Coordinates of C-alpha atoms in Angstrom, one line a residue:
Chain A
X1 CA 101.8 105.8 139.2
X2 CA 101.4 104.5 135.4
X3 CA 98.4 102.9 136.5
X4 CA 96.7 105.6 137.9
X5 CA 97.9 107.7 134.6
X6 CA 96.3 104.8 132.4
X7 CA 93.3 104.5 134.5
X8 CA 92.6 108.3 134.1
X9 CA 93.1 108.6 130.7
X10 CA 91.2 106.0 130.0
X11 CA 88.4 108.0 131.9
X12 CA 89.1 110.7 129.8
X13 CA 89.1 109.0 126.6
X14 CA 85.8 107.7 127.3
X15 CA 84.4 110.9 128.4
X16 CA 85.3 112.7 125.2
X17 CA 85.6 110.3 122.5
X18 CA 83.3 107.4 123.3
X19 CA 80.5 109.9 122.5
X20 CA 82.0 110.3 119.3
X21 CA 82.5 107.2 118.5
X22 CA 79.0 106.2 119.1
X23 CA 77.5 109.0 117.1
X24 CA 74.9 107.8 115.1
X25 CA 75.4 107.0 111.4
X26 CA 73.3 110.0 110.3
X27 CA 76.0 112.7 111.9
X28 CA 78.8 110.2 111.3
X29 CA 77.8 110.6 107.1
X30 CA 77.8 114.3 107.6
X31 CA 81.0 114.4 109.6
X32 CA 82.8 111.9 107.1
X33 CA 81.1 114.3 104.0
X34 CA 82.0 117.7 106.0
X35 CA 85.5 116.4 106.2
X36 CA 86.1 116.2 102.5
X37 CA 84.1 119.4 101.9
X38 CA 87.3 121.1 103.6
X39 CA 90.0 119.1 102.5
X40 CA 89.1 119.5 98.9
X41 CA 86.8 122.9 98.7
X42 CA 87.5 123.2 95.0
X43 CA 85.6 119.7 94.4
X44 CA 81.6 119.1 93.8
X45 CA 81.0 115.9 96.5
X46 CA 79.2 114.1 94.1
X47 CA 82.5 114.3 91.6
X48 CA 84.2 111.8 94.6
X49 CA 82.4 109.4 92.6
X50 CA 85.7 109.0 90.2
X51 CA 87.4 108.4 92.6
X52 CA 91.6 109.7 92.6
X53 CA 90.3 111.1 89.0
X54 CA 88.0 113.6 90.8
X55 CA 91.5 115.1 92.4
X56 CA 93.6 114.8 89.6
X57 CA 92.3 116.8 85.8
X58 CA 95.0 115.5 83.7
X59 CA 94.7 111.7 85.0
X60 CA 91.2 112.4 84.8
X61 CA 91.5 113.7 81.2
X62 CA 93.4 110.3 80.1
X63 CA 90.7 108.3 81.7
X64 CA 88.0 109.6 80.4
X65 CA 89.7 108.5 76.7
X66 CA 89.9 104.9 78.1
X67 CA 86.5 105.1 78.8
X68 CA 85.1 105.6 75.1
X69 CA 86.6 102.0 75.0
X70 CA 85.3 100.4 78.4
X71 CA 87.8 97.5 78.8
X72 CA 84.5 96.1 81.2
X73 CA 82.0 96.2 77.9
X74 CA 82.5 92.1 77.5
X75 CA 81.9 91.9 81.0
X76 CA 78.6 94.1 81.0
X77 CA 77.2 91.6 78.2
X78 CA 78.3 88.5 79.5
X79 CA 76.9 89.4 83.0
X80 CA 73.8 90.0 80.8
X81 CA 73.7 86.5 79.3
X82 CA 74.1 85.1 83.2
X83 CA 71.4 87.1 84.5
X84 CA 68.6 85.5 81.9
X85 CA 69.8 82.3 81.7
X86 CA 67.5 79.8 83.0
X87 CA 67.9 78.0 86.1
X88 CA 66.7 74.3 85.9
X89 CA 63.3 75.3 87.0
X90 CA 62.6 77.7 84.2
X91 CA 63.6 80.6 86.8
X92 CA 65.9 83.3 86.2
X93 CA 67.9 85.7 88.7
X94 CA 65.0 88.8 87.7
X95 CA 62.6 85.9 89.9
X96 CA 64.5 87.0 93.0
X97 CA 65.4 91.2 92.2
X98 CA 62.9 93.8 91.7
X99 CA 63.3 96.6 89.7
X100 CA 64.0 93.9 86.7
X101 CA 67.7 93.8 88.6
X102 CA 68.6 97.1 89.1
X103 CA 69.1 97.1 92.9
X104 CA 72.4 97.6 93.4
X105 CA 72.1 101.1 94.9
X106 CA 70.2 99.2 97.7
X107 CA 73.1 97.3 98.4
X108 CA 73.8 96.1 101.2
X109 CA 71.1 95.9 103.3
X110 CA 70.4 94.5 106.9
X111 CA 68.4 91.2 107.1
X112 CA 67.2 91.4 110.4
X113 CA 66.1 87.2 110.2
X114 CA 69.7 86.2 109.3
X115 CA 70.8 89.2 111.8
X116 CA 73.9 89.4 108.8
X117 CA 74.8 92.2 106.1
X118 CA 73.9 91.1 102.8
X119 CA 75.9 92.3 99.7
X120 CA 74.6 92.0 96.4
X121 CA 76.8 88.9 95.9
X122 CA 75.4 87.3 98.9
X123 CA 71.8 88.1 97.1
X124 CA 73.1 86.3 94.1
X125 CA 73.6 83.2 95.9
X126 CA 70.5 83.3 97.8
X127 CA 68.9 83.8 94.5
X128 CA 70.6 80.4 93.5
X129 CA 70.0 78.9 97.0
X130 CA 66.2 79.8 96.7
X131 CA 66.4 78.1 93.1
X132 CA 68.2 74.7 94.2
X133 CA 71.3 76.0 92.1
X134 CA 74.4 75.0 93.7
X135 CA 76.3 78.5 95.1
X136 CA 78.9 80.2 93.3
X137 CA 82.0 80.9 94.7
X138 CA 82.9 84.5 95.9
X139 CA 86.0 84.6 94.2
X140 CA 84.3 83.2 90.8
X141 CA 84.5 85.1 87.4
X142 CA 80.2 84.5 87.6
X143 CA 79.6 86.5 90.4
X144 CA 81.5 89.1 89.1
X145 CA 80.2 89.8 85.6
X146 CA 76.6 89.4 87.0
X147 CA 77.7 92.5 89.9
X148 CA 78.9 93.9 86.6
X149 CA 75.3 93.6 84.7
X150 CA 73.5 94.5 87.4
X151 CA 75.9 97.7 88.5
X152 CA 75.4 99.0 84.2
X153 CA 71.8 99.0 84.8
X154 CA 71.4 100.4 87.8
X155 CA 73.8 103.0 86.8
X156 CA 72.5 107.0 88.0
X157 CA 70.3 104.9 91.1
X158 CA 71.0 107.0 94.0
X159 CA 72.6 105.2 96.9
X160 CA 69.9 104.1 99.5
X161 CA 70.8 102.3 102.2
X162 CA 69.1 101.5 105.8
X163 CA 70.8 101.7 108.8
X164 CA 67.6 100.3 111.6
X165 CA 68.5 99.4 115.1
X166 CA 69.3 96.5 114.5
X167 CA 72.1 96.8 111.7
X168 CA 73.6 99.2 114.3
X169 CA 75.9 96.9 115.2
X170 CA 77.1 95.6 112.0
X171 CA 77.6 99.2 111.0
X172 CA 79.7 100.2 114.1
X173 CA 82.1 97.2 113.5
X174 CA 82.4 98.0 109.9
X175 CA 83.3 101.5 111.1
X176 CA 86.1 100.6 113.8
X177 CA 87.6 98.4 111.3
X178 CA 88.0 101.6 108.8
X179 CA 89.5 103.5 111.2
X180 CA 91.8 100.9 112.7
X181 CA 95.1 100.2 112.0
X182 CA 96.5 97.4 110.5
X183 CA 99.2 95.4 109.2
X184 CA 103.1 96.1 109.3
X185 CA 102.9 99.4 108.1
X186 CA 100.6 100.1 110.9
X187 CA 97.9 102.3 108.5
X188 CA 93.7 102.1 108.5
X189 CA 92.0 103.0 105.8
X190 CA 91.2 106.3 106.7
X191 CA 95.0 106.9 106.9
X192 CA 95.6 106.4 103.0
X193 CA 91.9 107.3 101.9
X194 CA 91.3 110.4 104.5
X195 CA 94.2 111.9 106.0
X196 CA 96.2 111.3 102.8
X197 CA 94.0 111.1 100.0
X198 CA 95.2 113.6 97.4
X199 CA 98.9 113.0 98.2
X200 CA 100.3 110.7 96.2
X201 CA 101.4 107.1 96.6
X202 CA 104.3 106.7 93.8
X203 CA 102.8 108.0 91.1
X204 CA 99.0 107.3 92.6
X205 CA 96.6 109.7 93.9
X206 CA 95.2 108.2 96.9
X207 CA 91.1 108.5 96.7
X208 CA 88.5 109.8 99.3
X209 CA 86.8 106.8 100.4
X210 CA 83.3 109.3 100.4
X211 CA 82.2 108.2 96.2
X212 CA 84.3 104.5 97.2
X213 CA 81.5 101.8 97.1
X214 CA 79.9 103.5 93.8
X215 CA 81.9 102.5 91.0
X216 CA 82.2 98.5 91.7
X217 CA 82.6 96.0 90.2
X218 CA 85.7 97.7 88.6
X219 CA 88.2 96.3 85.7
X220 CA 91.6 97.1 87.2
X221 CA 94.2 96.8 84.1
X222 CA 96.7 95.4 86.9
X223 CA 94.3 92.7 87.3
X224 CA 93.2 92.2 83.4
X225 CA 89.3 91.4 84.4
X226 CA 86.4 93.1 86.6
X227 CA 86.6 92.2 90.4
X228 CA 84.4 93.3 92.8
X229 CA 85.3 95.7 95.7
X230 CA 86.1 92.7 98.3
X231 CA 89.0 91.7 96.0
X232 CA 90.4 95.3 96.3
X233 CA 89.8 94.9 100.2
X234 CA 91.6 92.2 100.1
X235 CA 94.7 93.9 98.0
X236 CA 94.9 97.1 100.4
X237 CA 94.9 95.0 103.8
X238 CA 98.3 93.0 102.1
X239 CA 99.5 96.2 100.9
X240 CA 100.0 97.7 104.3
X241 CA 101.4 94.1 105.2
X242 CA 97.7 92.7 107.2
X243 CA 96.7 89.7 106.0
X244 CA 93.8 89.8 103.6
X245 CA 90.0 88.0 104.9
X246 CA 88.2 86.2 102.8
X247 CA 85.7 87.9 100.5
X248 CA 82.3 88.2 101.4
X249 CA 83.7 87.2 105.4
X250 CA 81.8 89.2 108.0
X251 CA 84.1 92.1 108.4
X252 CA 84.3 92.6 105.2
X253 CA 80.2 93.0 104.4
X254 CA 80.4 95.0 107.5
X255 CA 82.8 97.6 106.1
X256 CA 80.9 97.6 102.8
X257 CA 77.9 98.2 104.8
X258 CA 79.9 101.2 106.8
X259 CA 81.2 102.6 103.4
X260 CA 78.0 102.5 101.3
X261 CA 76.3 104.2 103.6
X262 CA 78.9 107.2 104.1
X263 CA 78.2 107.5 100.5
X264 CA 74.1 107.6 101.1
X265 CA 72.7 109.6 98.0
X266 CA 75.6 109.3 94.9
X267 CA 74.9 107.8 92.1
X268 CA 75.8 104.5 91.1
X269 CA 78.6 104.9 87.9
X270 CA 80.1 101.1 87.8
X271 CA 81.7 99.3 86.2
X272 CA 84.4 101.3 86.2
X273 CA 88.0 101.3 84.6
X274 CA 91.3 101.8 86.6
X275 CA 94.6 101.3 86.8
Chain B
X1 CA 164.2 90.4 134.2
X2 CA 164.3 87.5 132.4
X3 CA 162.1 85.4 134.5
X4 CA 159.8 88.2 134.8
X5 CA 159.2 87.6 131.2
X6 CA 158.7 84.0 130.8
X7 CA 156.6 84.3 134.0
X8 CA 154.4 86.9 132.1
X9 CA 154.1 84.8 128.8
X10 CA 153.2 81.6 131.0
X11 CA 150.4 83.8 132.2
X12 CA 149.2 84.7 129.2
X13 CA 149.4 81.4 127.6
X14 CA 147.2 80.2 130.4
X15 CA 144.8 82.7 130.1
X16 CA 144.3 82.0 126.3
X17 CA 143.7 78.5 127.2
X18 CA 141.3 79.6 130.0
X19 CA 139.8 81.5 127.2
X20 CA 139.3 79.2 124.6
X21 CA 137.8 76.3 126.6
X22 CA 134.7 78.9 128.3
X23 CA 134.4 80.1 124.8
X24 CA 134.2 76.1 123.8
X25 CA 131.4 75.8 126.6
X26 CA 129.7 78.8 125.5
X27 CA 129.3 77.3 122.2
X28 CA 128.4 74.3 123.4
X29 CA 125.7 75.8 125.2
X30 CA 124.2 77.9 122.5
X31 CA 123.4 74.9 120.2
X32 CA 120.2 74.8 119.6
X33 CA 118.2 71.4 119.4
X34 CA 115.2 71.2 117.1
X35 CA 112.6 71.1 119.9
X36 CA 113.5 74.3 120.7
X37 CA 112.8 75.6 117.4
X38 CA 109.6 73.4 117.0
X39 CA 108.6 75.1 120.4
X40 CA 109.3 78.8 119.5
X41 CA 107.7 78.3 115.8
X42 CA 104.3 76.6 117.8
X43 CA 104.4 79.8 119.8
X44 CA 104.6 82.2 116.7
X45 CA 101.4 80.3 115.5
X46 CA 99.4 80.0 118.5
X47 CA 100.1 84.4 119.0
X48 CA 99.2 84.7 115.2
X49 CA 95.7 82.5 115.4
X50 CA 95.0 85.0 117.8
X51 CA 95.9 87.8 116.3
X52 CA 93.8 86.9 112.9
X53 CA 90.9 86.1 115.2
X54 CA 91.2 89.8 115.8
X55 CA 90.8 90.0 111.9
X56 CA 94.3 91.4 112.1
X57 CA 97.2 88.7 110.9
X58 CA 100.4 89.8 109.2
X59 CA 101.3 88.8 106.0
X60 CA 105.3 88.7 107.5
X61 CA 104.2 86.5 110.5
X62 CA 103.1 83.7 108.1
X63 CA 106.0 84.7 105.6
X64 CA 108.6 84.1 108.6
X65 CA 106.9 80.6 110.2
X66 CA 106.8 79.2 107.1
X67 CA 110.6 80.2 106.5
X68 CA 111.7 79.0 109.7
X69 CA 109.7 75.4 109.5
X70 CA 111.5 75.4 105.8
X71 CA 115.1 75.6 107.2
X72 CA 114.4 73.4 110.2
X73 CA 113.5 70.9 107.5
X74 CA 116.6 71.6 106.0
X75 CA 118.9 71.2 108.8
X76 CA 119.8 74.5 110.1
X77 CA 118.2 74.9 113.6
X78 CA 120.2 77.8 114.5
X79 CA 118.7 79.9 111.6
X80 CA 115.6 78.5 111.9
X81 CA 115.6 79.5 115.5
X82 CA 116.5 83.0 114.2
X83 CA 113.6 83.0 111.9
X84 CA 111.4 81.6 114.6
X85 CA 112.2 84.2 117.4
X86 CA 111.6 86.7 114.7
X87 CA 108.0 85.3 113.7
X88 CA 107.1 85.4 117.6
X89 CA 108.2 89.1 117.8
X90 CA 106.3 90.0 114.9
X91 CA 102.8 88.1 115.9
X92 CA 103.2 89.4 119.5
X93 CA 103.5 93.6 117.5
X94 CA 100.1 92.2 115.6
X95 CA 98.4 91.2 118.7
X96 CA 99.7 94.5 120.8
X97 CA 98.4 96.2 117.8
X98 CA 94.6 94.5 117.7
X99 CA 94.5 95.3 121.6
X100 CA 95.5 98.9 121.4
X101 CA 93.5 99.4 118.0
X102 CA 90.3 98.1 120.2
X103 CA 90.5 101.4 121.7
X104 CA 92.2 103.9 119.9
X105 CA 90.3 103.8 116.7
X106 CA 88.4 106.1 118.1
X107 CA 90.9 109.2 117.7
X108 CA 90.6 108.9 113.8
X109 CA 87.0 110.2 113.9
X110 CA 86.9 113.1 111.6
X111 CA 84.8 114.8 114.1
X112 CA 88.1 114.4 116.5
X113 CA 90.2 115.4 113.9
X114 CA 87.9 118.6 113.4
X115 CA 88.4 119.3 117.0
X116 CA 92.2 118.8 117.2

């Protein structure tokens, strides 16, 4: 008797959801856009690019004061000092980018030879690789003030990223991982940054994740430097109690890819300050 | 009347006794050797490399192997087994929850929502 109950509704959940869980990026952007659109009718999409200070005027007020003091400034120039410094063949990092570096709107993209996600930080060690530099490490203050530099200049670049046939994949696993549930507290990320955003966590507004991927790399004050948006992965998988993965691992590029393209078309506005 | 009395007290005095020496037994029984422990703590690890093969680990499964190894170490294999069972219950939730996640992801689609 249970079996036949789970055998039929397993028919049934994969005769009305597996359709929508294979719904192709395109519908799943307007679904994921259409779904903040109601749940916050008094806010401009584009304004989710603030993140929790898009949803909240007074935090949004005290922030904006920070900001005529950008704790990531130091960051921004050292990032810039990175960038042009020579490599030992005479090269520098602007050999490997086009656009003189501003690319970070088209970031992550699908390499269909490596059949992998590549984030911008995984650029920046090809770039090295390409250059017979050794690799940095992904946790390494480098590879964040050089996301930093190249975020500042490629500030107001419209998101553009490129979901072919054969990133499909990637994209649908960095999708189910969003939407799963995980850790101790048993919550995905779209608990916290869909069904709750706007509620408060303590004395947090939680964000909408549409406007997430924009603002990175971002100088939290809790963690006194800039750190890129696998580090802050990291921190909300061991706050609900899931272990962290390691930054730049496969899942996470995935989920990077999944997020930056449900925000296709805002503008790039890191580095960023929060609390 | 008398005899009655003493007869009743006997009684009771031997079930007392009786008493004591199963609960002696049972405690006897219960002790806990530290292969047992070593067993149950290889057990909680083997359920949580599965689980973070999932991608889905718990920080507390970790938190509560590495507790239970610590007071085996130190001696105390009943509260290490404790510790141990504890860490296999909570890797064995982490891998129930990757298997039924593998599915049920699927209902947090804001177009489901929508249609709720």
């Amino acid at each position: 008797m249970m079996f036949s109950i789970r055998r039929t509704l397993f028919i049934l959940q994969s005769i009305f959801i597996l359709p929508l869980a294979m719904a192709n990026p395109e519908s799943d952007r307007e679904s994921f856009s259409a779904y903040y659109k109601d749940r916050f009718p008094g806010v401009e999409l584009t304004a989710h690019v603030d993140g929790a200070y898009a949803l909240d005027a007074q935090k949004k007020e005290q922030w904006l004061a920070m900001e005529d003091f950008p704790p990531y400034e130091f960051a921004i120039d050292d990032g810039e000092t990175l960038f042009n410094a020579p490599f030992s063949n005479g090269k520098t990092y602007a050999a490997c980018f086009e656009n003189d570096g501003a690319v970070k709107h088209l970031y992550p993209y699908f390499d269909t030879q490596e059949r992998q996600v590549v984030t911008l930080a995984v650029a920046l060690n090809k770039c090295r690789e390409l250059n017979d530099e050794e690799t940095l490490d992904y946790a390494s203050e480098d590879i964040a003030l050089l996301s930093t530099y190249i975020a500042y200049i490629s500030r107001d670049e419209k998101i553009n990223i490129k979901i072919g046939p054969e990133g499909r994949a990637a994209y649908e696993k960095g999708k189910q991982y969003y939407y799963s549930r995980r850790g101790q507290l048993n919550f995905a990320c779209s608990h916290c940054h869909m069904q709750m955003s706007g509620m408060k966590l303590r004395a947090e507004t939680l964000s909408a994740s549409l406007g997430h991927v924009t603002h990175w790399p971002t100088y939290r004050f809790k963690w006194q430097e800039v750190g890129g948006l696998h580090k802050r992965f990291i921190e909300c998988n061991e706050q609900v109690g899931a272990e962290g993965l390691a930054m730049q691992s496969e899942t996470y590029r995935n989920l990077e890819y999944f997020l930056s393209f449900m925000s296709q078309g805002m503008p790039i506005n890191g580095p960023a300050s929060r609390k | 009347m008398l005899k009655l009395q003493i007869g009743y007290i006997v009684i009771a005095l031997l079930l007392s006794t009786a008493g004591v020496t199963v609960g002696a037994k049972a405690e006897v029984s219960k002790q806990i050797t530290s292969d047992e422990v070593q067993k149950l703590i290889s057990r909680a690890e083997d359920i949580h490399a599965q689980a973070k093969e999932k991608q889905n680990g718990w920080v507390m499964t970790n938190q509560l192997i590495a507790d239970a190894v610590e007071v085996l170490r130190n001696g105390d294999p009943e509260r290490a087994h404790t510790l141990a069972l504890r860490a296999v219950k909570v890797a064995t939730a982490s891998m129930d929850q990757a298997i039924r996640e593998s599915k049920s992801w699927m209902m947090r689609l804001p177009d489901h929502e929508a249609g709720k």
